[in-house]
Coordinates of C-alpha atoms and ligand atoms in Angstrom, one line a residue:
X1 CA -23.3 33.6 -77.0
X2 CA -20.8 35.8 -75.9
X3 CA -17.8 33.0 -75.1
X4 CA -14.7 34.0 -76.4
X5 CA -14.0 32.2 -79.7
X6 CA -10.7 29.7 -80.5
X7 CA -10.9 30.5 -84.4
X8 CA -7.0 29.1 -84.6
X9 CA -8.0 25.7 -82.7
X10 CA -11.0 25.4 -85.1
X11 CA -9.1 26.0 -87.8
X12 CA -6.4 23.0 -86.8
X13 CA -9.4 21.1 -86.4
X14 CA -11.0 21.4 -89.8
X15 CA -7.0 20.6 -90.8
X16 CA -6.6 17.6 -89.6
X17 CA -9.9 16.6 -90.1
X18 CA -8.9 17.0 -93.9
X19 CA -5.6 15.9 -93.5
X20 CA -6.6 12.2 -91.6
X21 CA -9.6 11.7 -93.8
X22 CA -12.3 12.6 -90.9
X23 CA -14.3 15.2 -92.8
X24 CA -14.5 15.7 -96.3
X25 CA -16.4 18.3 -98.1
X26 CA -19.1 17.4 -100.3
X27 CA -18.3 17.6 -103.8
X28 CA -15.2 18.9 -103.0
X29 CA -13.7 19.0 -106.7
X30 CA -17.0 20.8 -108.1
X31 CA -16.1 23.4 -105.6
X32 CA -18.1 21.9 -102.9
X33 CA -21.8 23.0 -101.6
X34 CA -22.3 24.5 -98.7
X35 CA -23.9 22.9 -95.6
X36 CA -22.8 19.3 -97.4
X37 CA -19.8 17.2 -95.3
X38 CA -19.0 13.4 -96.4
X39 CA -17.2 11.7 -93.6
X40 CA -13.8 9.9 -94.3
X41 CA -12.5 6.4 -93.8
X42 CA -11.9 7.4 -90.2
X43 CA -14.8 9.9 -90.0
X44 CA -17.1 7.0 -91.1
X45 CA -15.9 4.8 -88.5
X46 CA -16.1 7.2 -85.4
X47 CA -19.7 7.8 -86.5
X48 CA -20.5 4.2 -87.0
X49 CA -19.2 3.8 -83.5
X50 CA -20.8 6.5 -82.1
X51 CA -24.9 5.6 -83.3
X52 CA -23.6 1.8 -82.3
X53 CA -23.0 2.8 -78.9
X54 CA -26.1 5.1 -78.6
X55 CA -28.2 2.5 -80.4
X56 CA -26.9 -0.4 -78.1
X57 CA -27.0 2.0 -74.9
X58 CA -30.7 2.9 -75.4
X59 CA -32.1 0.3 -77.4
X60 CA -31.0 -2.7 -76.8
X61 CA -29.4 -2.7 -73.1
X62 CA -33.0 -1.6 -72.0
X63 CA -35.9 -3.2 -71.9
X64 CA -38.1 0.1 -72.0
X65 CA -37.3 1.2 -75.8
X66 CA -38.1 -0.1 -78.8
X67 CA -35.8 0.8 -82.1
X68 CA -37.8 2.3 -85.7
X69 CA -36.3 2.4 -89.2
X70 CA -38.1 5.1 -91.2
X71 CA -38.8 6.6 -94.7
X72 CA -37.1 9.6 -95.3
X73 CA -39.9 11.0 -97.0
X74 CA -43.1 10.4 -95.8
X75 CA -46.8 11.7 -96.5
X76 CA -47.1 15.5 -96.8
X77 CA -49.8 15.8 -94.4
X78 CA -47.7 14.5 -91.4
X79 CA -45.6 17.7 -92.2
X80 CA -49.2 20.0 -91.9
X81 CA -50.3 18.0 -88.9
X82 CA -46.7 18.5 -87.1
X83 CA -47.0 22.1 -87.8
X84 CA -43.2 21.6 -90.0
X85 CA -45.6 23.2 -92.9
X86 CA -46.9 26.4 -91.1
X87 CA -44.5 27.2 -88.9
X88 CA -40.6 25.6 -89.2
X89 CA -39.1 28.7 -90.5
X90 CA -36.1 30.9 -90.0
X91 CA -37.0 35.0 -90.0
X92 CA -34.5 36.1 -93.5
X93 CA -33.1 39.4 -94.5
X94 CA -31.8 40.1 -97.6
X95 CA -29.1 42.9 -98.2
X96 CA -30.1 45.1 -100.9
X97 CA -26.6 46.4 -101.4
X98 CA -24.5 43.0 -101.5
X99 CA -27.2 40.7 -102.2
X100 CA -25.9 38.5 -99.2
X101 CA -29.0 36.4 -97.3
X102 CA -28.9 36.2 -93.5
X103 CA -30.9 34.6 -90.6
X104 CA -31.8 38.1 -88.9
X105 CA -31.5 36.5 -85.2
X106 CA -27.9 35.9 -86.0
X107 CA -26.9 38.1 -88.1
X108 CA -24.1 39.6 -85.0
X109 CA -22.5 36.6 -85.2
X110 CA -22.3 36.2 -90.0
X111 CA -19.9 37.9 -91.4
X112 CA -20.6 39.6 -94.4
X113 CA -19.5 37.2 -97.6
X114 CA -18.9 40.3 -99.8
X115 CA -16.8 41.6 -96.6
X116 CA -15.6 38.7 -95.0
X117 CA -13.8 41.2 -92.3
X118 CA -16.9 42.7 -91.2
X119 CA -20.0 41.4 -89.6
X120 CA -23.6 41.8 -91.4
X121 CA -25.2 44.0 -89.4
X122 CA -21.8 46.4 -90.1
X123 CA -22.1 46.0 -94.2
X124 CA -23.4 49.7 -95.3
X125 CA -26.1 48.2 -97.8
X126 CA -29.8 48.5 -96.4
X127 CA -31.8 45.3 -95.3
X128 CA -34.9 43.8 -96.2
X129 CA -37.8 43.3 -93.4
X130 CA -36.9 39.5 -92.0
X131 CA -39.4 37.0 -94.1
X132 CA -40.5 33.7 -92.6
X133 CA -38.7 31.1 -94.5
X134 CA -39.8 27.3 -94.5
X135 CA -36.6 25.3 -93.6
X136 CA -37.9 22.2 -95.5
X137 CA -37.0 21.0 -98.8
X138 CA -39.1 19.8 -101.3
X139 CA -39.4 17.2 -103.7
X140 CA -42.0 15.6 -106.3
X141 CA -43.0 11.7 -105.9
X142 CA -43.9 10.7 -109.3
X143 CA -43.3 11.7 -112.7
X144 CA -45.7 14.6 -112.6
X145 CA -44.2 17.9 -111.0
X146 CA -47.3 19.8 -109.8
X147 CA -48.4 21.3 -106.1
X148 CA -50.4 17.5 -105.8
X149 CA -47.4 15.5 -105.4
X150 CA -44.7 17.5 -103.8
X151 CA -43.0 15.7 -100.9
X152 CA -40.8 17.2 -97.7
X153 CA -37.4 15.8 -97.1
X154 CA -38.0 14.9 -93.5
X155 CA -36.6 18.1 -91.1
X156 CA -36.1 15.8 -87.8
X157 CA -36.5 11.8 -87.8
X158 CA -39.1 12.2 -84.9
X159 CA -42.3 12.7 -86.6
X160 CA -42.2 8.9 -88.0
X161 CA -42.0 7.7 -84.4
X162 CA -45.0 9.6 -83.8
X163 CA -47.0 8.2 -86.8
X164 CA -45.4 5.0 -86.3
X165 CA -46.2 4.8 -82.6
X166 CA -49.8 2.4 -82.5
X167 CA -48.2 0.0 -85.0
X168 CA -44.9 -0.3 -82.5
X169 CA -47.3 -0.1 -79.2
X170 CA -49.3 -3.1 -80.5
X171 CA -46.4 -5.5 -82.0
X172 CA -44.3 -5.0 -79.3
X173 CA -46.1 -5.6 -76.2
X174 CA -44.9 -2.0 -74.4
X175 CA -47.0 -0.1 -72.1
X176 CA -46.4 3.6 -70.6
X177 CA -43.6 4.4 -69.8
X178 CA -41.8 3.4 -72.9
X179 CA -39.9 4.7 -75.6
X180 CA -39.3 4.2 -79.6
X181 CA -35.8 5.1 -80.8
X182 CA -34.4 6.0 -84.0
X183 CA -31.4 7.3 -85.7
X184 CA -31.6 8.4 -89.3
X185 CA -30.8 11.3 -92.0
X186 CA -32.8 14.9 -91.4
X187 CA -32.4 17.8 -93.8
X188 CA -32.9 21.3 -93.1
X189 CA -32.5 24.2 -95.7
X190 CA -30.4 26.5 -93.3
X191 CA -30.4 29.7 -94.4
X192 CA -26.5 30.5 -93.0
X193 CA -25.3 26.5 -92.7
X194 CA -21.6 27.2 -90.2
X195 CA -19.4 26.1 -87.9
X196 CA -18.1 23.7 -89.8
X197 CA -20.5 20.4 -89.7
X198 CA -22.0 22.2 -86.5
X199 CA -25.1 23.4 -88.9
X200 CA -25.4 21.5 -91.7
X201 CA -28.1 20.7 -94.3
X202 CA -28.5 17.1 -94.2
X203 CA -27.4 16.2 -90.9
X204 CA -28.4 13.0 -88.8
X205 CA -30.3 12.5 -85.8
X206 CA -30.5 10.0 -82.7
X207 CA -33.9 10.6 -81.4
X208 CA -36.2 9.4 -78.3
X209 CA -39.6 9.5 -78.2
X210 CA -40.4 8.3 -74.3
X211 CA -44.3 7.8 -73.9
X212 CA -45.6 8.4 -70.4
X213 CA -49.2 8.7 -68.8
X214 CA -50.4 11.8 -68.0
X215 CA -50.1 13.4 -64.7
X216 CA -53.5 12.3 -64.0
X217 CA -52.8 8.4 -64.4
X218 CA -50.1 8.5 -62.1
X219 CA -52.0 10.1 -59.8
X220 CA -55.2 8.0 -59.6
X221 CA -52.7 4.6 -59.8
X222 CA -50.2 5.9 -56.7
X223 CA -52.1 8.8 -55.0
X224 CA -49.9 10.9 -56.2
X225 CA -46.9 12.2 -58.0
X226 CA -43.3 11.9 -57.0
X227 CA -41.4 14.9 -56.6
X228 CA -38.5 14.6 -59.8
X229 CA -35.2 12.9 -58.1
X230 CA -32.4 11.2 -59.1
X231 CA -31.9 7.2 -59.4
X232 CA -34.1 4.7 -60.9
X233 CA -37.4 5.3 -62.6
X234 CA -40.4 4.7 -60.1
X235 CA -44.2 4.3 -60.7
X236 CA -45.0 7.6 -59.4
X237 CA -42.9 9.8 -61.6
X238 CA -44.7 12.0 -63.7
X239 CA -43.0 14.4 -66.2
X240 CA -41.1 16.0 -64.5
X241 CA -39.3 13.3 -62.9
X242 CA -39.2 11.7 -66.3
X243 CA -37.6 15.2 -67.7
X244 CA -35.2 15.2 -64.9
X245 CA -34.3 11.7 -65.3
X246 CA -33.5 11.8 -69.1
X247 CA -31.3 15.0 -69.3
X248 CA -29.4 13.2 -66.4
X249 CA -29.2 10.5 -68.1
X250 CA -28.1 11.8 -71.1
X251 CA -25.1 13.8 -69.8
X252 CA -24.0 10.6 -67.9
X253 CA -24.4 9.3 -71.3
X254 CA -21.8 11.7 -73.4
X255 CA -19.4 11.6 -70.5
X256 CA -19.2 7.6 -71.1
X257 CA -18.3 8.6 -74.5
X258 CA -15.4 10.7 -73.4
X259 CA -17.0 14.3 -72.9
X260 CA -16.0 16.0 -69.9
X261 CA -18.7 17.0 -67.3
X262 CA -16.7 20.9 -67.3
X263 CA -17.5 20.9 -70.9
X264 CA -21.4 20.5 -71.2
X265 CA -23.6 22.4 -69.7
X266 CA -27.8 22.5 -68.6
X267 CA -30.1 25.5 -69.8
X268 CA -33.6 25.6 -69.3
X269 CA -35.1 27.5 -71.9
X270 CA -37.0 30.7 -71.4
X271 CA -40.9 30.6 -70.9
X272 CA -40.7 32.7 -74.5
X273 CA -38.5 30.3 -76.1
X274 CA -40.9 27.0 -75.8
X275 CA -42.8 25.9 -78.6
X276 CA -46.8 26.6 -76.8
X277 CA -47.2 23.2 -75.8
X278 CA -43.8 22.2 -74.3
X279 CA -44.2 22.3 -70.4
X280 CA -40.3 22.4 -70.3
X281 CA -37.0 22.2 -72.2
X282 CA -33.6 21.6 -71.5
X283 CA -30.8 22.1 -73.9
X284 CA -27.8 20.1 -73.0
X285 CA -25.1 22.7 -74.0
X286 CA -21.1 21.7 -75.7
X287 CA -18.4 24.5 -75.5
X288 CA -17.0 24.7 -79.0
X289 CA -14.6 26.5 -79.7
X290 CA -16.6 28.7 -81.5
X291 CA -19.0 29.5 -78.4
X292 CA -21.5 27.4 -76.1
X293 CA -23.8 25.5 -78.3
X294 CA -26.3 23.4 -78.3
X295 CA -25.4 19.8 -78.6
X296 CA -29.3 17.9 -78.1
X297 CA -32.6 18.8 -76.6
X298 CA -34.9 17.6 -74.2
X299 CA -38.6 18.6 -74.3
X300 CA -41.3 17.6 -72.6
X301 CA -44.3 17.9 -75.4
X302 CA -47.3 16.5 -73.4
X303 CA -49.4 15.1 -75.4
X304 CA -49.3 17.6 -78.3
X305 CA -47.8 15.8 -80.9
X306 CA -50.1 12.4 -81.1
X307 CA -52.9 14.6 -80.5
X308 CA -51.9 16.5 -83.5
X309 CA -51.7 13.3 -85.6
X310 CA -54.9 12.0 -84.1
X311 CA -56.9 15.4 -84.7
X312 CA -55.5 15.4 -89.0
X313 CA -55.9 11.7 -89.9
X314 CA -58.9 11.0 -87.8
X315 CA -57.2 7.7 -86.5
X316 CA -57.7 7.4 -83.0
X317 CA -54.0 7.2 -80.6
X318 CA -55.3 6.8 -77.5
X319 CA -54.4 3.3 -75.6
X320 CA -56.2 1.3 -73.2
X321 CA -54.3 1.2 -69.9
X322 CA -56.4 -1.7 -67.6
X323 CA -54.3 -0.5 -64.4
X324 CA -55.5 3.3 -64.8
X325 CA -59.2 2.0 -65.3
X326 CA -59.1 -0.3 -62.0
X327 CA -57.2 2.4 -60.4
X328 CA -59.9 5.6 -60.8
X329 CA -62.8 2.5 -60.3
X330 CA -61.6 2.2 -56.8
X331 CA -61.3 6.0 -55.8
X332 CA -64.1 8.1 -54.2
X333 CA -66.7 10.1 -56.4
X334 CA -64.8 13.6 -55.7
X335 CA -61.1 12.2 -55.9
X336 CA -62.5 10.3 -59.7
X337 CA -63.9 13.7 -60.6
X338 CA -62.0 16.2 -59.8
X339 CA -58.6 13.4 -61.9
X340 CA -61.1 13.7 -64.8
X341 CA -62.0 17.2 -64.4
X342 CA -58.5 17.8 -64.5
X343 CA -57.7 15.5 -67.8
X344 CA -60.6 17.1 -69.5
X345 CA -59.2 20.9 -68.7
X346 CA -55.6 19.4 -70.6
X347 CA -57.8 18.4 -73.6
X348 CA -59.3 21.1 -73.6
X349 CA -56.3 23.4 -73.6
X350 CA -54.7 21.6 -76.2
X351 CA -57.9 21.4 -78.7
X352 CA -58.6 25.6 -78.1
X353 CA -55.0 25.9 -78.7
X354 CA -54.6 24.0 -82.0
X355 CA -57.6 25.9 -83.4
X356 CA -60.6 23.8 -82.8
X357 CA -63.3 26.3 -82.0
X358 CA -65.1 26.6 -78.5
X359 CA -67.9 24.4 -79.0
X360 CA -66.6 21.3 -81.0
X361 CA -63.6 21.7 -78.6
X362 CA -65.6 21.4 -75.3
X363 CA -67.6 18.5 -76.5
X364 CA -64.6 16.6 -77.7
X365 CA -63.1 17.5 -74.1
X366 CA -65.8 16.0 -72.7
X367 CA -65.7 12.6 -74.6
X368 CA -61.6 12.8 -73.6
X369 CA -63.3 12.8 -70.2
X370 CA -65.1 10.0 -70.6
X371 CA -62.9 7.9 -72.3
X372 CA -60.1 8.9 -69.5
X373 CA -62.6 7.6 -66.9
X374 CA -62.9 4.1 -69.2
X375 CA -59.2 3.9 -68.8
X376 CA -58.0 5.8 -72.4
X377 CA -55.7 8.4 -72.7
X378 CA -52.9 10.0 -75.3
X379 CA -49.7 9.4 -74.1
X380 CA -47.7 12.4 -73.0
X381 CA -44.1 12.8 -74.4
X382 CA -40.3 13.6 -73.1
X383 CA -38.3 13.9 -76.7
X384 CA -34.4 13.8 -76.3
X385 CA -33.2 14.6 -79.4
X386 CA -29.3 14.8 -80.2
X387 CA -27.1 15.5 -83.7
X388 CA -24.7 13.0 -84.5
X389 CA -22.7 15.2 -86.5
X390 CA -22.4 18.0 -83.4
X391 CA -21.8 15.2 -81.5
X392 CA -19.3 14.1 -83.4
X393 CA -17.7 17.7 -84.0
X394 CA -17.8 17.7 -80.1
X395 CA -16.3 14.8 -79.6
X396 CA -13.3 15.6 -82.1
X397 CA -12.8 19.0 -80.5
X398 CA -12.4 16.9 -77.5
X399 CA -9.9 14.8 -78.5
X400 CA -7.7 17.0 -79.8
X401 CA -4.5 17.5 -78.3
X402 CA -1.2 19.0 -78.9
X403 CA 2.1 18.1 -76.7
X404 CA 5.7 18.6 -76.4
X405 CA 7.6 15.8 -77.0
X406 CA 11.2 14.5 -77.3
X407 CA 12.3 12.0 -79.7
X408 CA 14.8 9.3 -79.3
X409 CA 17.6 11.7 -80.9
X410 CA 16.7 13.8 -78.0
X411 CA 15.0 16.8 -80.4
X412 CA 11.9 18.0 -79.1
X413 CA 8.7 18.2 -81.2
X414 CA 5.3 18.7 -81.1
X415 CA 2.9 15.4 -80.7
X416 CA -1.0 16.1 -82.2
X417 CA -3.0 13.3 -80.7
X418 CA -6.9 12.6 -81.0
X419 CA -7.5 11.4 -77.6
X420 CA -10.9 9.3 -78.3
X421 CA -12.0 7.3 -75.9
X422 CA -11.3 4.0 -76.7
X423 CA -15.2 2.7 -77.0
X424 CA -15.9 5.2 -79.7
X425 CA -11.8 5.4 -81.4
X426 CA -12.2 5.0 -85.4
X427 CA -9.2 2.5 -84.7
X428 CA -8.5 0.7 -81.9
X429 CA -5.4 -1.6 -82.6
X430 CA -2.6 -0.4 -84.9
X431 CA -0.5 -3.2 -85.5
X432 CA 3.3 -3.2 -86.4
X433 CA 6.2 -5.4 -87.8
X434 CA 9.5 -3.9 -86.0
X435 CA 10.9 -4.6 -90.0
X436 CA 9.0 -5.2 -93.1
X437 CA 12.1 -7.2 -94.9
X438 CA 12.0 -9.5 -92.1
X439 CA 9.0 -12.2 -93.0
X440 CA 9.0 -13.5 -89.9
X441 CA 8.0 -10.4 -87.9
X442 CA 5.6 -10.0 -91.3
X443 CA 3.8 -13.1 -90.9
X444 CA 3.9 -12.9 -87.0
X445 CA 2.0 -9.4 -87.2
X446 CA -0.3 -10.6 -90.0
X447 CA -1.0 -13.4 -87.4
X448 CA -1.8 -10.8 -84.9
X449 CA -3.8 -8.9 -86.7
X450 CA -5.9 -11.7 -88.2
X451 CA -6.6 -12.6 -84.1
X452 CA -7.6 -9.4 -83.2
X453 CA -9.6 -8.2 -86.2
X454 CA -13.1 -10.0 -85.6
X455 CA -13.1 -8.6 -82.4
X456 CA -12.4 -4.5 -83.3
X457 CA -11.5 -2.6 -86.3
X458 CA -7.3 -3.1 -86.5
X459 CA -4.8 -1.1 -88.8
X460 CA -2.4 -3.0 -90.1
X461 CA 1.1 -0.7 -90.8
X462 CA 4.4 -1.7 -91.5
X463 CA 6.0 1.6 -93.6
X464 CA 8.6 3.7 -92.3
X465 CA 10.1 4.2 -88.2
X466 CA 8.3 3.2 -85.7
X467 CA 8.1 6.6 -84.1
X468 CA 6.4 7.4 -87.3
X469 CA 3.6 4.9 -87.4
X470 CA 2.7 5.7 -83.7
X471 CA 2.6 9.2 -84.6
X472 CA 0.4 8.3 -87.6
X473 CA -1.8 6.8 -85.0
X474 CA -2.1 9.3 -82.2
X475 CA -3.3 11.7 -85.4
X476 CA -5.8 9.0 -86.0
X477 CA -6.6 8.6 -82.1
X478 CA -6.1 5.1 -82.1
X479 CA -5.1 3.8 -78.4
X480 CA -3.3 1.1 -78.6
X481 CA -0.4 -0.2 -80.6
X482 CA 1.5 -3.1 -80.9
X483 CA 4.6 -4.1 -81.9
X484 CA 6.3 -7.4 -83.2
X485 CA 9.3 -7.7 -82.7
X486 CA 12.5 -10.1 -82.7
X487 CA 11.3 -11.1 -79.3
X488 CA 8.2 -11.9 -80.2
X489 CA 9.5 -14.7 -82.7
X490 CA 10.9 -16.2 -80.0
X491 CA 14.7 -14.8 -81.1
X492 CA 15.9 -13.9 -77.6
X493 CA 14.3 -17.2 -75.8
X494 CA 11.4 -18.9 -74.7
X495 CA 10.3 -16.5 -72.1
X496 CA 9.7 -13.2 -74.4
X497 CA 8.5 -16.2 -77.4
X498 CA 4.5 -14.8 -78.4
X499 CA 4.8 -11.4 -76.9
X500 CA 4.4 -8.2 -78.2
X501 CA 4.8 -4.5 -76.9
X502 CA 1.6 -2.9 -76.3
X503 CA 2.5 1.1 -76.5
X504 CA -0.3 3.2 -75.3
X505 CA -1.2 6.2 -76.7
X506 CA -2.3 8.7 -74.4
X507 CA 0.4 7.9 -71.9
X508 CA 3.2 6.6 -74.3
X509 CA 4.1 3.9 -72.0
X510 CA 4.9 0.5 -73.3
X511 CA 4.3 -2.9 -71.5
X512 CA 4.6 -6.9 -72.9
X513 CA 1.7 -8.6 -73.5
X514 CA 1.4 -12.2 -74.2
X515 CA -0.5 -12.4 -77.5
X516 CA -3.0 -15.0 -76.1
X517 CA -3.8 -12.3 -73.4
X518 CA -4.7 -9.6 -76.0
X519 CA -8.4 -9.8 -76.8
X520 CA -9.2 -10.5 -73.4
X521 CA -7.6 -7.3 -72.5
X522 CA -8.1 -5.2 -75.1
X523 CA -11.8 -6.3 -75.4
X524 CA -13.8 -4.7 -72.6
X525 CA -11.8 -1.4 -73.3
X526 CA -12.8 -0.8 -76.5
X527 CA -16.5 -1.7 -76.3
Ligands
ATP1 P1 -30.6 25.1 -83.5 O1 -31.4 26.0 -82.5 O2 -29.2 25.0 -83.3 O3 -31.0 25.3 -84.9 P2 -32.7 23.2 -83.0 O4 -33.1 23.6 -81.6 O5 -33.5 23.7 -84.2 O6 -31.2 23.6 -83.2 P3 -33.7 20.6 -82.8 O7 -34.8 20.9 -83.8 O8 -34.0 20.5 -81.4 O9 -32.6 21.7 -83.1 O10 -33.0 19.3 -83.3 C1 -32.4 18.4 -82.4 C2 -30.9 18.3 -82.6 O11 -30.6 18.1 -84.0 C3 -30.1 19.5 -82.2 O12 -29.8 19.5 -80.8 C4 -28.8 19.3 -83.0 O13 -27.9 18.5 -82.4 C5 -29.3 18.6 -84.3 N1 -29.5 19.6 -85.4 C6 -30.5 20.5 -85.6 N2 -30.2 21.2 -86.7 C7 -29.0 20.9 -87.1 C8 -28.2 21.3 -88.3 N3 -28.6 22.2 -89.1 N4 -27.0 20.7 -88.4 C9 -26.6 19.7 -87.6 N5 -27.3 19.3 -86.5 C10 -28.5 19.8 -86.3

């Protein structure tokens, strides 16, 4: 991408990250390994918050998902059957001068490690042809290392849905259109892992897998499709509306989260950038500071990848859908034919296209038919699929804020602040005796904290001014603070007894609060 890049922002970034305890590197004392990040005490937090909100946004406040817990590692053939084995590779050029490895479709953008001032493609030395190279690790299950028992560190947390989906469609009572959800670990051997956690190798994923009839379906149960519009899901939306509807509703999603709308952006991908049997994708885009990037994707995979796992393990994954069969058993012979006709030409594009040869693949069509007309069909796909940890890179580039301040000696200085929003803050409450020799104020704080802390995470801080510790907290981006003070204890009368000042951080101002109005002001904020 050709944005202009803020390499000093990124570098405060990766600072204070350090600093504040967001982002550590792995190993850090062994010299660290690259494409490895731990997250801090705060880092751990804001991610916990983050797949909390996702998980409770799309699994449990809707009655149209379903959530899945997987094995990392999982049989080897789902990997052949996904087509992870053949074909998820990066094109990699060695230089024969400096050694150095790079992805060739970005090597503009790598510098050269030997030359860290100059890009690859400007290093002198003489590059290999670009090699396909498989993005998976490997691993052996058992205590025999041959080729019979290697194992794939799963590259994207989808696949299980996928293999998963009958046992989830027949405990949980779902029909089309519904969706399995899961967030879990993915590991990718990136040949040039950058941007600091923006490509990593073990990353994590929150992915959807939303299962929908086919065009046909919809079509013999409502006459016909619905155009793709905005507002709430309909009967007669096929997949396009069903597209439409998720990358809406995921943007309206990370802006609840405290991205701004100016900052992501929509791109369609390119006819020659679709995997063959994606009828459409949409990246949903984050500027960086290092460029325009993508942040999660939504593809609309018909119904390639069940057929897929249906065509290697010989386990049917087709579902019975009663509606669809009373719906074509009511139509006129040429509206019935020409739905099956139609269903029968999908199948058949998919079987020719995953290499079944003409004649197997026209009779298996033909049964596809037949079982369409009974009321069976694979379930087409939309797949949203987001990184936490860009997601969370995005969110902290977000937050971060620098402003000119004066302090109460009048000298001016610069405030850093994470502005988070409060729902997904590491911290939301700091909490503050005005002096820790006074046990009063001690014990009245305590007091407060001990309210507030079964309701949100609280930080407890009673060292040094009280400038300081709200400063210690804006770097943390916690928005609220309070304060105890002699007021509080009831020192300067019975009207100002059991309040505190609530200081908020992105505006500074500070208010009273009566402590028995607290969590049932603070609450709804914060969640
Ligand atoms: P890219 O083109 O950036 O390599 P991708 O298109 O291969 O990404 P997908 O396979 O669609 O990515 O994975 C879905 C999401 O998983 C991405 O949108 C991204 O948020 C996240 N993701 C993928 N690879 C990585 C990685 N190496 N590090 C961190 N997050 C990743």
């Amino acid at each position: 991408m050709a944005e202009p890049k803020n390499t000093e922002l990124m570098e405060k970034i990766v600072s204070l990250c350090k600093r504040r305890g967001f982002v550590f590197q792995s190993s850090e004392i062994y010299g660290g390994i690259n494409g490895f990040w731990d997250y801090g005490p705060l880092g751990a937090e804001l991610k916990r918050n983050v797949k909390e909100a996702w998980w409770r946004d799309i699994v449990q406040n809707r009655e149209d998902v379903e959530g899945l817990d997987a094995t990392i590692i999982m049989h080897p053939t789902v990997w052949k059957a996904s087509g992870h084995v053949d074909t998820f590779t990066d094109p990699m050029v060695d230089c024969k001068t400096c050694k150095a490895r790079f992805r060739a479709d970005q090597m503009c953008d790598t510098p050269c490690p030997k030359k860290p001032s100059k890009k690859a493609t400007e290093c002198e030395g003489e590059k290999t042809e670009p090699r396909a190279f498989n993005l998976m690790f490997t691993t052996h299950v058992g205590p025999v290392k041959d080729d019979a028992n290697v194992a794939y560190l799963r590259p994207e947390t989808a696949q299980a849905i996928f293999v998963q989906f009958k046992n989830v469609f027949e405990t949980s009572r779902q029909k089309p259109p519904f969706g399995i959800a899961q967030i879990g670990k993915a590991f990718r051997n990136e040949v040039t892992p950058r941007n600091f956690t923006f490509r990593s190798r073990e990353f994590e994923q929150m992915e959807i897998e939303f299962f929908i009839k086919p065009d046909e379906a919809i079509r013999a149960i409502s006459g016909a499709v619905s155009a793709p519009a905005s507002g709430e899901p309909r009967e007669d939306w096929g997949w396009e509306a069903w597209h439409k509807y998720w990358f809406e509703s995921r943007v309206a999603w990370y802006e609840s989260i405290g991205l701004n709308r100016d900052s992501l952006h929509i791109r369609w991908q390119e006819q020659d950038e679709l995997a063959h049997y994606a009828r459409a994708t949409v990246d949903i885009e984050f500027d960086f500071p290092f460029g325009q990037q993508e942040l999660e994707g939504i593809a609309a995979r018909s119904d390639y990848d069940l057929s897929q796992h249906q065509k290697v393990s010989g386990k049917s994954q087709t579902i019975f859908d009663d509606e669809l069969r009373q719906a074509l058993s009511k139509l006129d012979e040429g509206q019935r034919a020409e739905l099956v006709d139609s269903y029968k030409a999908a199948r058949l594009k998919y079987l020719l296209s995953s290499g079944v040869e003409q004649e197997l693949a026209e009779k298996s069509a033909e049964a596809d038919g037949a079982g369409f007309l009974k009321g069976n069909y694979v379930p087409h796909v939309i797949e949203p699929s987001a990184g936490v940890d860009r997601l969370i890179l995005a969110l902290i580039c977000t937050a971060y804020d620098e402003e000119k301040v004066v302090d109460e000696k009048g000298k001016e200085e610069v405030r850093t602040v994470m502005r988070f929003h409060p729902r997904i803050a590491p911290i939301k409450v700091g909490v503050f005796p005005l002096l820790k020799n006074k046990p009063e104020l001690v014990a009245k704080a305590r007091e407060v904290k001990k309210l507030l802390q079964d309701h949100m995470p609280v930080f407890y801080d009673e060292a040094g001014a009280i400038g300081r510790r709200y400063r210690r907290q804006d770097e943390a981006g916690t928005p609220f603070c309070l304060t105890i003070d002699f007021d509080t204890i009831g020192e300067n009368g019975e009207e100002t007894a059991d309040t505190v000042t609530l200081r908020h951080r992105d505006s500074m101002k500070q208010e009273r609060v009566r402590i028995s109005d607290l969590v049932g002001m603070l609450l709804p904020q914060v969640r």
